[in-house]
CSV table of C-alpha atoms in Angstrom, one decimal:
chain,number,residue,atom,x,y,z
A,1,UNK,CA,110.8,111.3,164.4
A,2,UNK,CA,113.1,109.4,162.1
A,3,UNK,CA,113.7,105.8,163.2
A,4,UNK,CA,115.4,104.4,160.2
A,5,UNK,CA,118.2,105.8,158.0
A,6,UNK,CA,119.4,104.0,154.9
A,7,UNK,CA,122.6,105.3,153.4
A,8,UNK,CA,125.2,104.3,150.8
A,9,UNK,CA,127.9,106.3,152.7
A,10,UNK,CA,130.9,104.4,154.1
A,11,UNK,CA,132.1,107.0,156.6
A,12,UNK,CA,131.0,107.5,160.2
A,13,UNK,CA,129.6,111.1,159.7
A,14,UNK,CA,126.0,110.1,160.5
A,15,UNK,CA,127.0,108.1,163.5
A,16,UNK,CA,128.9,111.0,165.0
A,17,UNK,CA,125.7,113.1,165.0
A,18,UNK,CA,123.8,110.7,167.3
A,19,UNK,CA,124.3,109.4,170.9
A,20,UNK,CA,125.8,105.9,170.8
A,21,UNK,CA,123.3,104.4,173.1
A,22,UNK,CA,120.4,105.7,171.0
A,23,UNK,CA,121.8,104.7,167.7
A,24,UNK,CA,122.8,101.4,166.0
A,25,UNK,CA,124.7,100.8,162.8
A,26,UNK,CA,123.6,97.8,160.7
A,27,UNK,CA,126.0,97.0,158.0
A,28,UNK,CA,126.3,93.2,158.3
A,29,UNK,CA,123.7,90.5,158.7
A,30,UNK,CA,125.0,89.7,162.2
A,31,UNK,CA,124.1,93.3,163.3
A,32,UNK,CA,120.4,92.3,163.0
A,33,UNK,CA,120.7,90.0,166.0
A,34,UNK,CA,121.3,93.0,168.2
A,35,UNK,CA,118.5,95.1,166.7
A,36,UNK,CA,116.9,97.5,169.2
A,37,UNK,CA,113.6,99.0,168.0
A,38,UNK,CA,113.8,101.8,170.6
A,39,UNK,CA,116.6,103.7,168.9
A,40,UNK,CA,117.5,104.9,165.4
A,41,UNK,CA,118.8,102.3,163.0
A,42,UNK,CA,121.3,103.2,160.3
A,43,UNK,CA,121.5,100.7,157.4
A,44,UNK,CA,124.7,101.0,155.5
A,45,UNK,CA,123.7,99.1,152.4
A,46,UNK,CA,127.0,99.6,150.5
A,47,UNK,CA,129.2,98.7,153.4
A,48,UNK,CA,131.2,100.5,156.1
A,49,UNK,CA,134.8,101.8,156.3
A,50,UNK,CA,135.2,99.3,159.3
A,51,UNK,CA,134.5,96.4,156.9
A,52,UNK,CA,136.3,97.1,153.7
A,53,UNK,CA,135.7,93.6,152.3
A,54,UNK,CA,132.0,94.4,152.0
A,55,UNK,CA,132.2,97.9,150.4
A,56,UNK,CA,130.3,98.3,147.1
A,57,UNK,CA,132.3,100.8,145.1
A,58,UNK,CA,133.4,99.4,141.7
A,59,UNK,CA,131.3,98.5,138.6
A,60,UNK,CA,131.9,94.8,139.4
A,61,UNK,CA,130.8,95.3,143.0
A,62,UNK,CA,127.6,97.0,141.9
A,63,UNK,CA,126.8,94.2,139.4
A,64,UNK,CA,127.4,91.6,142.1
A,65,UNK,CA,125.4,93.6,144.6
A,66,UNK,CA,122.4,93.7,142.2
A,67,UNK,CA,122.6,90.0,141.4
A,68,UNK,CA,123.1,88.8,144.9
A,69,UNK,CA,123.8,91.3,147.8
A,70,UNK,CA,126.5,90.1,150.3
A,71,UNK,CA,124.3,91.1,153.2
A,72,UNK,CA,121.0,89.7,151.8
A,73,UNK,CA,119.1,89.9,155.2
A,74,UNK,CA,119.8,93.6,155.4
A,75,UNK,CA,118.8,94.2,151.8
A,76,UNK,CA,115.5,92.4,152.4
A,77,UNK,CA,114.8,94.6,155.4
A,78,UNK,CA,115.6,97.7,153.3
A,79,UNK,CA,113.3,96.6,150.6
A,80,UNK,CA,110.5,96.0,153.1
A,81,UNK,CA,111.1,99.5,154.6
A,82,UNK,CA,111.0,101.1,151.1
A,83,UNK,CA,107.8,99.4,150.3
A,84,UNK,CA,105.9,100.0,153.5
A,85,UNK,CA,107.1,103.5,154.8
A,86,UNK,CA,107.1,107.0,153.6
A,87,UNK,CA,110.6,107.8,152.2
A,88,UNK,CA,112.6,111.0,152.1
A,89,UNK,CA,115.5,111.0,149.7
A,90,UNK,CA,118.3,113.5,150.5
């Protein structure tokens, strides 16, 4: 079973495919506080359409993201996941 999804998508398409009580969206560092290991976690590393100020979309945004991600705690968790789990890229 998939427990972690990491996406660069901004829309809510993936969220609409899951039951809300079994699924949690993590797109800001504050979302980590409410982390529930029993469900599926969706890490939106380039932002979310609900938080337009954090979206990574332009060349400048990407450069800043690579230098210092706005949501550094989330990025550290993503790096940990990528280095310790089997990954499927779709």
